CSV table of C-alpha atoms in Angstrom, one decimal:
chain,number,residue,atom,x,y,z
A,1,MET,CA,-0.1,0.0,-0.1
A,2,LYS,CA,1.2,3.4,-1.1
A,3,GLN,CA,2.1,6.0,1.4
A,4,GLN,CA,0.8,8.9,0.1
A,5,VAL,CA,-2.8,6.9,0.0
A,6,PHE,CA,-1.9,6.5,3.7
A,7,MET,CA,-1.7,9.3,4.8
A,8,LYS,CA,-4.9,10.7,2.7
A,9,TRP,CA,-6.6,7.6,4.8
A,10,ALA,CA,-5.3,9.0,8.0
A,11,GLN,CA,-5.8,12.8,7.7
A,12,GLN,CA,-9.1,12.4,6.7
A,13,LYS,CA,-12.0,13.6,8.7
A,14,HIS,CA,-14.8,11.3,10.4
A,15,LEU,CA,-18.3,11.8,10.7
A,16,SER,CA,-19.7,10.8,14.3
A,17,ILE,CA,-22.8,9.2,14.6
A,18,PRO,CA,-24.3,9.0,17.9
A,19,HIS,CA,-25.4,5.4,18.5
A,20,LEU,CA,-28.7,6.5,19.7
A,21,LEU,CA,-29.9,7.5,16.2
A,22,LEU,CA,-28.7,4.1,14.8
A,23,GLU,CA,-30.9,2.2,17.2
A,24,HIS,CA,-34.0,4.1,17.5
A,25,TYR,CA,-34.3,5.7,13.7
A,26,THR,CA,-36.9,3.3,12.7
A,27,LYS,CA,-39.0,4.4,15.6
A,28,LEU,CA,-38.9,8.0,14.2
A,29,ASN,CA,-40.2,6.5,11.1
A,30,ILE,CA,-36.9,7.3,9.0
A,31,ASN,CA,-36.0,4.4,6.8
A,32,GLU,CA,-32.8,3.6,5.2
A,33,HIS,CA,-32.7,5.7,2.2
A,34,GLU,CA,-33.6,8.7,4.5
A,35,LEU,CA,-31.2,8.2,7.1
A,36,MET,CA,-28.1,7.6,4.6
A,37,VAL,CA,-29.7,11.3,3.0
A,38,LEU,CA,-29.6,12.6,6.3
A,39,LEU,CA,-25.7,11.4,6.8
A,40,HIS,CA,-24.8,13.1,3.5
A,41,ILE,CA,-26.3,16.1,4.9
A,42,GLN,CA,-24.8,16.0,8.2
A,43,SER,CA,-21.2,15.1,6.3
A,44,LEU,CA,-21.6,18.3,3.6
A,45,LEU,CA,-22.5,20.8,6.9
A,46,ASP,CA,-19.6,19.3,8.5
A,47,ALA,CA,-17.6,20.4,5.9
A,48,GLY,CA,-19.2,23.9,5.6
A,49,ASP,CA,-21.7,23.4,3.0
A,50,ALA,CA,-24.3,25.2,4.5
A,51,PHE,CA,-27.1,23.7,2.2
A,52,PRO,CA,-26.6,20.3,0.1
A,53,THR,CA,-28.4,20.5,-3.2
A,54,PRO,CA,-30.6,17.6,-4.3
A,55,GLN,CA,-27.6,17.6,-7.2
A,56,THR,CA,-24.8,17.1,-4.6
A,57,LEU,CA,-26.7,14.4,-3.0
A,58,SER,CA,-27.1,12.5,-5.7
A,59,GLU,CA,-23.6,12.7,-7.0
A,60,ARG,CA,-22.2,10.6,-4.2
A,61,MET,CA,-25.5,8.1,-3.7
A,62,THR,CA,-27.1,5.6,-6.0
A,63,LEU,CA,-30.0,7.9,-5.9
A,64,SER,CA,-31.3,9.6,-8.6
A,65,LEU,CA,-31.7,13.6,-8.4
A,66,ASP,CA,-35.3,13.3,-8.4
A,67,ALA,CA,-35.4,10.6,-5.8
A,68,CYS,CA,-32.9,12.7,-3.7
A,69,ALA,CA,-35.3,16.0,-4.3
A,70,GLU,CA,-38.3,13.7,-2.9
A,71,ILE,CA,-36.4,12.6,0.3
A,72,ILE,CA,-35.5,15.9,1.4
A,73,GLY,CA,-39.4,17.1,0.7
A,74,THR,CA,-40.8,14.2,2.6
A,75,LEU,CA,-38.0,14.6,5.4
A,76,VAL,CA,-39.1,18.2,5.7
A,77,ARG,CA,-42.7,17.0,5.7
A,78,LYS,CA,-42.0,14.7,8.5
A,79,ARG,CA,-40.0,17.4,10.5
A,80,LEU,CA,-37.0,15.6,10.4
A,81,LEU,CA,-35.2,18.7,8.4
A,82,SER,CA,-35.8,22.0,8.4
A,83,ILE,CA,-34.6,24.6,5.7
A,84,GLU,CA,-34.5,28.4,6.8
A,85,ASN,CA,-33.3,31.5,4.9
A,86,LYS,CA,-30.4,33.6,6.3
A,87,GLN,CA,-28.8,36.7,6.0
A,88,GLU,CA,-25.1,37.4,5.8
A,89,GLU,CA,-24.4,39.7,8.7
A,90,ASP,CA,-21.4,41.3,6.3
A,91,THR,CA,-23.0,41.6,3.4
A,92,GLY,CA,-26.8,41.1,4.1
A,93,VAL,CA,-26.9,38.6,1.0
A,94,MET,CA,-29.8,36.3,1.4
A,95,TYR,CA,-28.8,32.1,1.4
A,96,GLU,CA,-30.7,29.0,2.7
A,97,HIS,CA,-29.5,27.1,5.4
A,98,CYS,CA,-30.0,23.7,6.3
A,99,SER,CA,-30.3,21.8,9.9
A,100,LEU,CA,-30.6,19.1,11.4
A,101,GLU,CA,-32.4,20.6,14.7
A,102,PRO,CA,-35.4,18.6,14.4
A,103,LEU,CA,-34.0,15.2,14.1
A,104,TRP,CA,-32.3,15.8,17.1
A,105,ALA,CA,-35.3,17.7,19.0
A,106,SER,CA,-37.9,14.1,17.4
A,107,LEU,CA,-35.0,11.8,18.8
A,108,ILE,CA,-34.6,13.3,22.4
A,109,HIS,CA,-38.9,13.4,22.5
A,110,HIS,CA,-38.3,9.9,21.6
A,111,LEU,CA,-36.0,9.1,24.4
A,112,GLU,CA,-38.0,11.0,26.8
A,113,GLN,CA,-41.1,9.7,26.4
A,114,GLU,CA,-39.3,5.8,26.1
A,115,SER,CA,-37.9,6.6,29.8
A,116,GLU,CA,-41.3,7.9,31.1
A,117,THR,CA,-42.8,5.0,29.7
A,118,LYS,CA,-40.2,2.5,31.7
A,119,VAL,CA,-40.6,4.6,34.7
A,120,GLU,CA,-44.7,4.0,34.5
A,121,ASN,CA,-44.0,0.3,33.8
A,122,ILE,CA,-41.9,-0.2,37.0
A,123,LYS,CA,-44.5,1.8,39.2
A,124,ALA,CA,-47.1,-0.4,37.9
A,125,GLU,CA,-45.3,-3.3,38.7
A,126,LYS,CA,-44.3,-2.0,42.2
A,127,GLU,CA,-47.9,-1.1,42.5
A,128,GLY,CA,-49.0,-4.6,41.3
B,1,MET,CA,-35.4,18.6,28.9
B,2,LYS,CA,-34.6,15.8,31.4
B,3,GLN,CA,-31.0,15.6,33.0
B,4,GLN,CA,-31.4,12.0,32.6
B,5,VAL,CA,-31.9,11.7,29.2
B,6,PHE,CA,-29.1,14.1,28.6
B,7,MET,CA,-26.5,11.8,30.5
B,8,LYS,CA,-27.8,8.9,28.1
B,9,TRP,CA,-27.2,11.4,25.3
B,10,ALA,CA,-23.5,12.7,26.6
B,11,GLN,CA,-22.5,9.0,27.5
B,12,GLN,CA,-23.4,7.5,24.6
B,13,LYS,CA,-20.6,5.7,22.1
B,14,HIS,CA,-20.3,7.4,18.7
B,15,LEU,CA,-19.8,5.2,15.5
B,16,SER,CA,-16.7,6.9,13.4
B,17,ILE,CA,-17.5,6.8,9.6
B,18,PRO,CA,-14.4,7.6,7.4
B,19,HIS,CA,-15.5,10.6,5.0
B,20,LEU,CA,-13.5,8.4,1.9
B,21,LEU,CA,-16.3,5.9,2.4
B,22,LEU,CA,-19.4,8.1,2.2
B,23,GLU,CA,-17.7,9.9,-0.7
B,24,HIS,CA,-16.8,6.3,-2.8
B,25,TYR,CA,-18.9,3.8,-1.4
B,26,THR,CA,-21.0,3.9,-5.1
B,27,LYS,CA,-17.9,3.1,-6.8
B,28,LEU,CA,-17.3,0.0,-5.1
B,29,ASN,CA,-20.6,-0.8,-6.5
B,30,ILE,CA,-22.6,-0.4,-3.1
B,31,ASN,CA,-25.8,0.9,-2.6
B,32,GLU,CA,-27.4,2.8,0.7
B,33,HIS,CA,-29.3,-0.4,1.6
B,34,GLU,CA,-25.7,-2.3,1.6
B,35,LEU,CA,-24.0,0.4,3.3
B,36,MET,CA,-26.4,1.0,6.4
B,37,VAL,CA,-25.9,-3.0,6.7
B,38,LEU,CA,-22.0,-2.3,6.8
B,39,LEU,CA,-22.8,0.7,9.4
B,40,HIS,CA,-25.0,-1.7,11.7
B,41,ILE,CA,-22.5,-4.6,11.3
B,42,GLN,CA,-19.7,-1.8,12.1
B,43,SER,CA,-21.6,-0.6,15.1
B,44,LEU,CA,-22.5,-4.2,16.2
B,45,LEU,CA,-18.6,-5.2,16.1
B,46,ASP,CA,-17.4,-2.1,17.8
B,47,ALA,CA,-20.4,-2.9,20.8
B,48,GLY,CA,-18.5,-6.4,21.1
B,49,ASP,CA,-20.9,-8.8,19.2
B,50,ALA,CA,-18.5,-10.7,17.0
B,51,PHE,CA,-21.6,-12.1,14.6
B,52,PRO,CA,-24.1,-9.8,14.0
B,53,THR,CA,-27.4,-12.0,12.6
B,54,PRO,CA,-29.6,-11.4,10.3
B,55,GLN,CA,-32.3,-11.3,12.8
B,56,THR,CA,-30.4,-8.7,15.2
B,57,LEU,CA,-30.3,-6.5,12.2
B,58,SER,CA,-33.6,-6.4,11.0
B,59,GLU,CA,-34.9,-5.5,14.8
B,60,ARG,CA,-32.6,-2.0,14.3
B,61,MET,CA,-33.8,-1.6,10.4
B,62,THR,CA,-37.1,-1.3,8.2
B,63,LEU,CA,-36.0,-3.9,6.3
B,64,SER,CA,-37.3,-7.7,7.0
B,65,LEU,CA,-35.1,-10.8,8.0
B,66,ASP,CA,-35.3,-12.1,4.6
B,67,ALA,CA,-33.9,-8.8,3.0
B,68,CYS,CA,-30.9,-8.4,6.0
B,69,ALA,CA,-30.1,-11.8,5.0
B,70,GLU,CA,-30.2,-11.4,1.4
B,71,ILE,CA,-27.7,-8.2,1.5
B,72,ILE,CA,-25.1,-10.5,3.9
B,73,GLY,CA,-25.0,-12.9,0.9
B,74,THR,CA,-24.9,-9.7,-1.5
B,75,LEU,CA,-22.1,-8.5,0.4
B,76,VAL,CA,-20.0,-11.8,0.7
B,77,ARG,CA,-20.3,-12.3,-2.9
B,78,LYS,CA,-19.0,-9.1,-3.6
B,79,ARG,CA,-16.2,-9.7,-1.2
B,80,LEU,CA,-16.9,-6.8,1.0
B,81,LEU,CA,-17.5,-8.8,3.9
B,82,SER,CA,-16.4,-12.1,5.1
B,83,ILE,CA,-17.1,-14.7,7.8
B,84,GLU,CA,-14.7,-16.5,9.7
B,85,ASN,CA,-14.8,-19.4,11.8
B,86,LYS,CA,-12.6,-19.1,14.7
B,87,GLN,CA,-12.0,-21.1,17.8
B,88,GLU,CA,-11.7,-20.0,21.5
B,89,GLU,CA,-7.8,-20.0,22.7
B,90,ASP,CA,-9.4,-21.1,26.1
B,91,THR,CA,-11.9,-23.6,25.3
B,92,GLY,CA,-11.6,-24.7,21.5
B,93,VAL,CA,-15.4,-23.9,21.0
B,94,MET,CA,-15.7,-22.8,17.6
B,95,TYR,CA,-17.4,-19.3,16.6
B,96,GLU,CA,-18.3,-17.3,13.7
B,97,HIS,CA,-16.6,-14.1,13.4
B,98,CYS,CA,-17.6,-11.3,10.8
B,99,SER,CA,-14.9,-8.8,9.3
B,100,LEU,CA,-14.9,-5.6,7.3
B,101,GLU,CA,-11.5,-6.2,6.2
B,102,PRO,CA,-12.7,-6.9,2.6
B,103,LEU,CA,-14.3,-3.7,2.4
B,104,TRP,CA,-11.0,-1.4,3.6
B,105,ALA,CA,-9.3,-3.5,1.3
B,106,SER,CA,-11.7,-2.5,-1.6
B,107,LEU,CA,-11.7,0.7,-0.5
B,108,ILE,CA,-7.6,1.1,-0.6
B,109,HIS,CA,-7.6,-0.6,-3.7
B,110,HIS,CA,-9.8,2.0,-5.4
B,111,LEU,CA,-8.3,5.1,-3.7
B,112,GLU,CA,-4.6,3.9,-5.3
B,113,GLN,CA,-6.3,3.0,-8.8
B,114,GLU,CA,-7.6,6.8,-8.3
B,115,SER,CA,-4.4,8.2,-7.2
B,116,GLU,CA,-2.7,6.3,-10.3
B,117,THR,CA,-5.1,7.8,-12.6
B,118,LYS,CA,-4.4,11.1,-11.9
B,119,VAL,CA,-0.5,10.8,-12.0
B,120,GLU,CA,-0.8,9.2,-15.1
B,121,ASN,CA,-3.1,12.0,-16.5
B,122,ILE,CA,-0.8,14.9,-15.2
B,123,LYS,CA,2.1,12.6,-16.8
B,124,ALA,CA,0.0,13.0,-20.2
B,125,GLU,CA,-1.1,16.6,-19.9
B,126,LYS,CA,2.7,17.5,-19.3
B,127,GLU,CA,3.7,15.2,-22.2
B,128,GLY,CA,1.1,16.9,-24.4
C,1,MET,CA,3.4,0.0,4.3
C,2,LYS,CA,2.4,-3.2,4.8
C,3,GLN,CA,-1.4,-4.7,4.7
C,4,GLN,CA,-1.4,-6.1,7.8
C,5,VAL,CA,-0.6,-2.9,9.2
C,6,PHE,CA,-2.9,-0.7,7.3
C,7,MET,CA,-5.8,-3.6,8.2
C,8,LYS,CA,-5.2,-3.0,12.0
C,9,TRP,CA,-5.5,0.8,11.0
C,10,ALA,CA,-9.0,0.7,9.3
C,11,GLN,CA,-10.3,-1.1,12.1
C,12,GLN,CA,-9.5,0.6,15.4
C,13,LYS,CA,-12.1,2.1,17.0
C,14,HIS,CA,-12.0,5.9,17.8
C,15,LEU,CA,-12.5,8.1,20.8
C,16,SER,CA,-14.9,10.7,19.5
C,17,ILE,CA,-14.5,13.8,22.0
C,18,PRO,CA,-17.1,16.3,21.8
C,19,HIS,CA,-15.6,20.0,20.7
C,20,LEU,CA,-17.6,21.9,23.3
C,21,LEU,CA,-15.0,19.5,25.6
C,22,LEU,CA,-12.3,20.7,24.1
C,23,GLU,CA,-12.9,24.5,23.9
C,24,HIS,CA,-14.5,25.1,27.2
C,25,TYR,CA,-12.5,22.5,29.7
C,26,THR,CA,-9.9,25.5,30.9
C,27,LYS,CA,-13.1,27.1,32.5
C,28,LEU,CA,-14.1,24.0,34.3
C,29,ASN,CA,-10.6,24.1,36.0
C,30,ILE,CA,-9.3,20.9,34.2
C,31,ASN,CA,-5.6,21.2,33.0
C,32,GLU,CA,-4.5,18.9,30.3
C,33,HIS,CA,-3.0,16.3,32.8
C,34,GLU,CA,-6.3,16.2,34.3
C,35,LEU,CA,-8.3,16.0,30.3
C,36,MET,CA,-6.0,13.1,29.5
C,37,VAL,CA,-6.7,11.6,32.3
C,38,LEU,CA,-10.4,12.1,31.8
C,39,LEU,CA,-10.0,11.1,28.0
C,40,HIS,CA,-7.9,7.8,29.0
C,41,ILE,CA,-10.8,6.4,31.2
C,42,GLN,CA,-13.4,7.5,28.5
C,43,SER,CA,-11.3,5.4,26.1
C,44,LEU,CA,-11.1,2.6,28.9
C,45,LEU,CA,-14.9,2.7,29.8
C,46,ASP,CA,-15.7,2.1,25.8
C,47,ALA,CA,-13.5,-1.0,25.6
C,48,GLY,CA,-15.5,-2.1,28.5
C,49,ASP,CA,-13.1,-1.5,31.4
C,50,ALA,CA,-15.7,-0.2,34.2
C,51,PHE,CA,-12.8,0.7,36.4
C,52,PRO,CA,-9.4,1.8,35.0
C,53,THR,CA,-7.2,1.9,38.0
C,54,PRO,CA,-3.9,4.1,38.4
C,55,GLN,CA,-1.9,1.1,37.3
C,56,THR,CA,-3.5,1.1,33.5
C,57,LEU,CA,-3.7,4.6,33.2
C,58,SER,CA,0.1,4.7,34.1
C,59,GLU,CA,1.2,2.0,31.7
C,60,ARG,CA,-0.8,4.3,29.2
C,61,MET,CA,1.0,7.7,30.1
C,62,THR,CA,4.2,8.9,30.8
C,63,LEU,CA,3.1,9.7,34.3
C,64,SER,CA,3.7,7.8,37.3
C,65,LEU,CA,1.5,5.4,39.1
C,66,ASP,CA,1.4,8.0,42.2
C,67,ALA,CA,0.4,10.7,40.0
C,68,CYS,CA,-2.2,9.0,38.3
C,69,ALA,CA,-3.8,8.2,41.7
C,70,GLU,CA,-3.0,11.9,42.7
C,71,ILE,CA,-5.0,13.5,39.4
C,72,ILE,CA,-7.9,10.9,39.8
C,73,GLY,CA,-8.2,11.7,43.7
C,74,THR,CA,-8.4,15.5,42.6
C,75,LEU,CA,-10.9,14.8,39.7
C,76,VAL,CA,-13.1,13.6,42.1
C,77,ARG,CA,-12.6,16.2,45.0
C,78,LYS,CA,-13.3,18.9,41.7
C,79,ARG,CA,-16.7,16.5,41.2
C,80,LEU,CA,-15.7,15.7,37.9
C,81,LEU,CA,-15.3,12.2,38.0
C,82,SER,CA,-17.3,9.8,40.6
C,83,ILE,CA,-16.8,6.3,41.6
C,84,GLU,CA,-19.9,4.2,42.4
C,85,ASN,CA,-20.1,0.7,44.1
C,86,LYS,CA,-22.2,-1.5,42.0
C,87,GLN,CA,-23.4,-4.7,42.1
C,88,GLU,CA,-23.8,-7.7,38.9
C,89,GLU,CA,-27.3,-8.5,39.1
C,90,ASP,CA,-27.0,-12.3,38.4
C,91,THR,CA,-24.2,-13.0,41.2
C,92,GLY,CA,-24.5,-10.5,43.8
C,93,VAL,CA,-21.0,-9.6,43.6
C,94,MET,CA,-19.8,-5.9,44.4
C,95,TYR,CA,-17.8,-4.0,41.7
C,96,GLU,CA,-16.5,-0.5,41.6
C,97,HIS,CA,-17.4,1.5,38.5
C,98,CYS,CA,-16.4,4.7,36.9
C,99,SER,CA,-18.3,7.3,35.5
C,100,LEU,CA,-18.0,10.6,33.7
C,101,GLU,CA,-21.4,11.9,34.0
C,102,PRO,CA,-20.2,14.6,36.5
C,103,LEU,CA,-18.3,16.2,34.3
C,104,TRP,CA,-20.8,16.1,31.5
C,105,ALA,CA,-23.2,18.0,33.8
C,106,SER,CA,-20.4,20.7,35.0
C,107,LEU,CA,-19.9,21.1,31.2
C,108,ILE,CA,-23.8,21.5,30.7
C,109,HIS,CA,-24.2,23.7,33.4
C,110,HIS,CA,-20.8,25.9,32.2
C,111,LEU,CA,-23.1,26.4,29.0
C,112,GLU,CA,-26.1,27.1,30.1
C,113,GLN,CA,-24.5,30.0,32.2
C,114,GLU,CA,-22.5,31.1,29.5
C,115,SER,CA,-25.8,31.3,27.4
C,116,GLU,CA,-27.5,33.4,30.1
C,117,THR,CA,-25.0,36.0,30.4
C,118,LYS,CA,-25.0,36.7,26.4
C,119,VAL,CA,-28.7,36.8,26.5
C,120,GLU,CA,-28.8,39.1,29.6
C,121,ASN,CA,-25.9,41.2,27.4
C,122,ILE,CA,-28.1,41.4,24.7
C,123,LYS,CA,-31.0,42.7,26.9
C,124,ALA,CA,-28.7,45.4,28.3
C,125,GLU,CA,-27.4,46.7,25.5
C,126,LYS,CA,-30.9,46.8,24.0
C,127,GLU,CA,-31.9,48.6,26.9
C,128,GLY,CA,-28.8,50.9,27.1
D,1,MET,CA,-31.8,21.3,31.0
D,2,LYS,CA,-32.2,23.7,28.1
D,3,GLN,CA,-33.7,22.8,24.7
D,4,GLN,CA,-30.8,25.5,23.5
D,5,VAL,CA,-28.1,24.3,24.9
D,6,PHE,CA,-28.7,20.7,24.2
D,7,MET,CA,-29.1,21.6,20.2
D,8,LYS,CA,-25.8,23.3,20.3
D,9,TRP,CA,-24.5,20.4,21.8
D,10,ALA,CA,-26.4,17.7,19.5
D,11,GLN,CA,-25.0,19.7,16.5
D,12,GLN,CA,-21.4,20.3,17.7
D,13,LYS,CA,-18.8,18.2,15.9
D,14,HIS,CA,-16.7,15.7,17.7
D,15,LEU,CA,-13.2,15.2,17.1
D,16,SER,CA,-12.0,11.5,16.4
D,17,ILE,CA,-8.7,10.1,17.5
D,18,PRO,CA,-7.4,6.9,16.8
D,19,HIS,CA,-7.3,4.6,19.7
D,20,LEU,CA,-3.8,3.3,18.5
D,21,LEU,CA,-2.8,7.3,19.0
D,22,LEU,CA,-3.9,6.7,22.4
D,23,GLU,CA,-2.2,3.5,23.4
D,24,HIS,CA,1.2,4.1,21.6
D,25,TYR,CA,2.3,8.1,21.8
D,26,THR,CA,4.2,7.5,24.8
D,27,LYS,CA,6.1,5.1,22.8
D,28,LEU,CA,6.6,7.7,20.5
D,29,ASN,CA,8.5,10.0,23.3
D,30,ILE,CA,5.4,12.0,23.2
D,31,ASN,CA,4.1,13.8,26.6
D,32,GLU,CA,0.7,14.7,27.7
D,33,HIS,CA,1.0,18.3,26.7
D,34,GLU,CA,2.3,17.5,23.3
D,35,LEU,CA,-0.4,15.2,22.5
D,36,MET,CA,-3.1,17.8,23.8
D,37,VAL,CA,-1.1,20.5,21.5
D,38,LEU,CA,-1.7,17.8,18.4
D,39,LEU,CA,-5.1,17.5,19.3
D,40,HIS,CA,-6.0,21.2,19.5
D,41,ILE,CA,-4.1,21.1,16.0
D,42,GLN,CA,-6.1,18.5,14.6
D,43,SER,CA,-9.1,19.9,16.1
D,44,LEU,CA,-8.5,23.6,14.4
D,45,LEU,CA,-7.3,21.9,11.1
D,46,ASP,CA,-10.9,20.2,11.4
D,47,ALA,CA,-12.4,23.4,11.7
D,48,GLY,CA,-10.6,25.0,8.7
D,49,ASP,CA,-7.8,27.2,10.5
D,50,ALA,CA,-5.0,26.1,8.2
D,51,PHE,CA,-2.4,27.5,10.7
D,52,PRO,CA,-2.9,27.1,14.4
D,53,THR,CA,-0.6,29.9,16.3
D,54,PRO,CA,0.9,29.8,19.5
D,55,GLN,CA,-1.8,32.8,20.4
D,56,THR,CA,-5.0,30.8,19.2
D,57,LEU,CA,-3.4,27.5,21.3
D,58,SER,CA,-2.9,29.2,24.5
D,59,GLU,CA,-6.0,31.1,24.8
D,60,ARG,CA,-7.8,27.3,24.8
D,61,MET,CA,-5.2,25.6,26.9
D,62,THR,CA,-3.9,26.6,30.6
D,63,LEU,CA,-0.4,27.0,28.9
D,64,SER,CA,1.2,30.2,28.1
D,65,LEU,CA,1.9,31.5,24.7
D,66,ASP,CA,5.5,30.8,25.2
D,67,ALA,CA,4.7,27.3,26.2
D,68,CYS,CA,2.7,26.8,23.6
D,69,ALA,CA,5.6,28.6,20.9
D,70,GLU,CA,8.2,25.9,22.9
D,71,ILE,CA,5.8,22.9,22.3
D,72,ILE,CA,4.9,23.5,18.8
D,73,GLY,CA,8.9,23.7,18.2
D,74,THR,CA,9.9,20.5,20.1
D,75,LEU,CA,7.1,19.1,18.1
D,76,VAL,CA,8.9,20.1,14.9
D,77,ARG,CA,12.1,19.0,16.0
D,78,LYS,CA,10.9,15.6,16.8
D,79,ARG,CA,9.3,15.3,13.1
D,80,LEU,CA,5.8,15.0,14.5
D,81,LEU,CA,4.2,18.4,13.2
D,82,SER,CA,5.3,19.8,10.0
D,83,ILE,CA,5.1,23.9,8.7
D,84,GLU,CA,4.9,24.3,5.3
D,85,ASN,CA,4.7,27.3,2.9
D,86,LYS,CA,1.6,27.3,0.2
D,87,GLN,CA,1.2,29.2,-2.2
D,88,GLU,CA,-3.1,30.0,-2.8
D,89,GLU,CA,-3.6,29.2,-6.5
D,90,ASP,CA,-6.2,31.6,-7.4
D,91,THR,CA,-4.0,34.7,-5.6
D,92,GLY,CA,-0.6,33.6,-5.5
D,93,VAL,CA,-0.7,34.5,-1.7
D,94,MET,CA,2.1,32.7,0.5
D,95,TYR,CA,0.7,31.2,3.2
D,96,GLU,CA,1.9,28.9,6.2
D,97,HIS,CA,0.2,25.3,6.3
D,98,CYS,CA,0.2,23.0,9.4
D,99,SER,CA,0.4,19.0,8.7
D,100,LEU,CA,0.2,16.0,11.2
D,101,GLU,CA,1.7,13.8,8.6
D,102,PRO,CA,4.8,13.2,10.2
D,103,LEU,CA,2.6,12.0,13.2
D,104,TRP,CA,1.1,9.6,11.2
D,105,ALA,CA,4.2,8.5,9.5
D,106,SER,CA,6.1,7.7,12.9
D,107,LEU,CA,2.8,5.7,14.6
D,108,ILE,CA,2.7,3.6,11.2
D,109,HIS,CA,6.2,3.1,11.2
D,110,HIS,CA,6.2,2.1,15.1
D,111,LEU,CA,3.7,-0.2,14.7
D,112,GLU,CA,5.3,-1.9,11.8
D,113,GLN,CA,8.5,-2.2,13.6
D,114,GLU,CA,6.1,-3.8,16.4
D,115,SER,CA,4.5,-6.1,14.4
D,116,GLU,CA,7.9,-7.3,12.5
D,117,THR,CA,9.4,-7.8,16.4
D,118,LYS,CA,6.2,-10.1,16.9
D,119,VAL,CA,6.5,-12.5,13.8
D,120,GLU,CA,10.4,-12.9,14.7
D,121,ASN,CA,9.3,-13.5,18.4
D,122,ILE,CA,7.3,-16.1,17.2
D,123,LYS,CA,9.8,-17.5,14.4
D,124,ALA,CA,12.3,-17.7,17.3
D,125,GLU,CA,10.1,-19.5,19.6
D,126,LYS,CA,9.0,-22.3,17.1
D,127,GLU,CA,13.0,-22.3,15.9
D,128,GLY,CA,13.4,-22.9,19.8
């Protein structure tokens, strides 16, 4: 193996996926194509791309541009992805900004409900 | 948000995905369902599960047990996943062990080829 | 570079450090030796070692066994590390368990205070 | 805990540290202060800062500006960090660029030597 290729490997960034997302996404009504779109978006946001387009996504995926656009639409409707209009402070130029905030809010909401259900089940058991 | 749920969040492990995998999996002839199976396997291996079964995978995915078994078969045929028989040193008990070594070998092979092509193109350009 | 060594590299786990910890540890009154002990403990907990000893830590660090023991004591006193007695469910055997929960609680407390201060400063500026 | 602070937490980046680095840095003659400087540099490079200065480092660490400058010098002398002059393609402007390539090269060199020693030991044992 060439030194040069290894250096590219050792110096690459990594995308950190929370294990709680991997374990619970199906309960948030997310399928694997949708999750992969979310992971690509996270990866592009980390790299400084504030608004990944269906074009960019389809170049990295086996899905067509139309399929990517449709999944983005679905994710916005399911409130897992938000698209906001922002304004650059210096220049006043408007731009679109993509955020996974709704995804994390949904996941936390799910974990809180799950934790409450457990507490209630333990209570019910004790009270018999 | 409850402190207890946040603690679960802050103390969870993360799966580290190499960016080079996210950028190049389609060139290794891997689709999104296959990649998600590979990521779940990596996550289960990290957690100490040496041989994730189709059953375990289908419980975490939207895919059926049969679909998961089929994808595992495809990944082994495509030489992206290997399943080895190993023997415990102490007890001599045989067990199956799953490894992503072939995936990393394929990815590195692809990166080496890509790097050679670039070098040749630059040479060709210079030589005109 | 040898294929075998690269495989070890590609298959290793990674420790995911929150950027907020790297940016704010000095404000939590943590110095670099203490942070390195915390990172080693996190790495050992991730690997399934429930109670890293000063011995284990000093074998991975340039610090002596005594220095490691002293830093663990300091971290417990500063309420950044907790050591709990737990009991195995099956066997009833008691064991010590180490947790970074207090670290995350302190970091979040700091971030909340910082966020409140910002809100108050903005208010004060507006009210002039 | 406030939703807003949690969002900051959930959306933060993570620094991925290879476990092999945590396990072997002392064998590369790196101490904890030097490792923390390397981790901060990696974190700043990931964030797009091509040349972290002693000033930037000392603001994030408990070390003084002079101590940070000295550690950077030591790391360059030990061939764990390189500082290169680069030129922007578009504008021709010269700039300094910091790279951890020598660190990864040293670590891999160490792992290769370690792996050779093991092979030789096994041979020696068999030949008795």
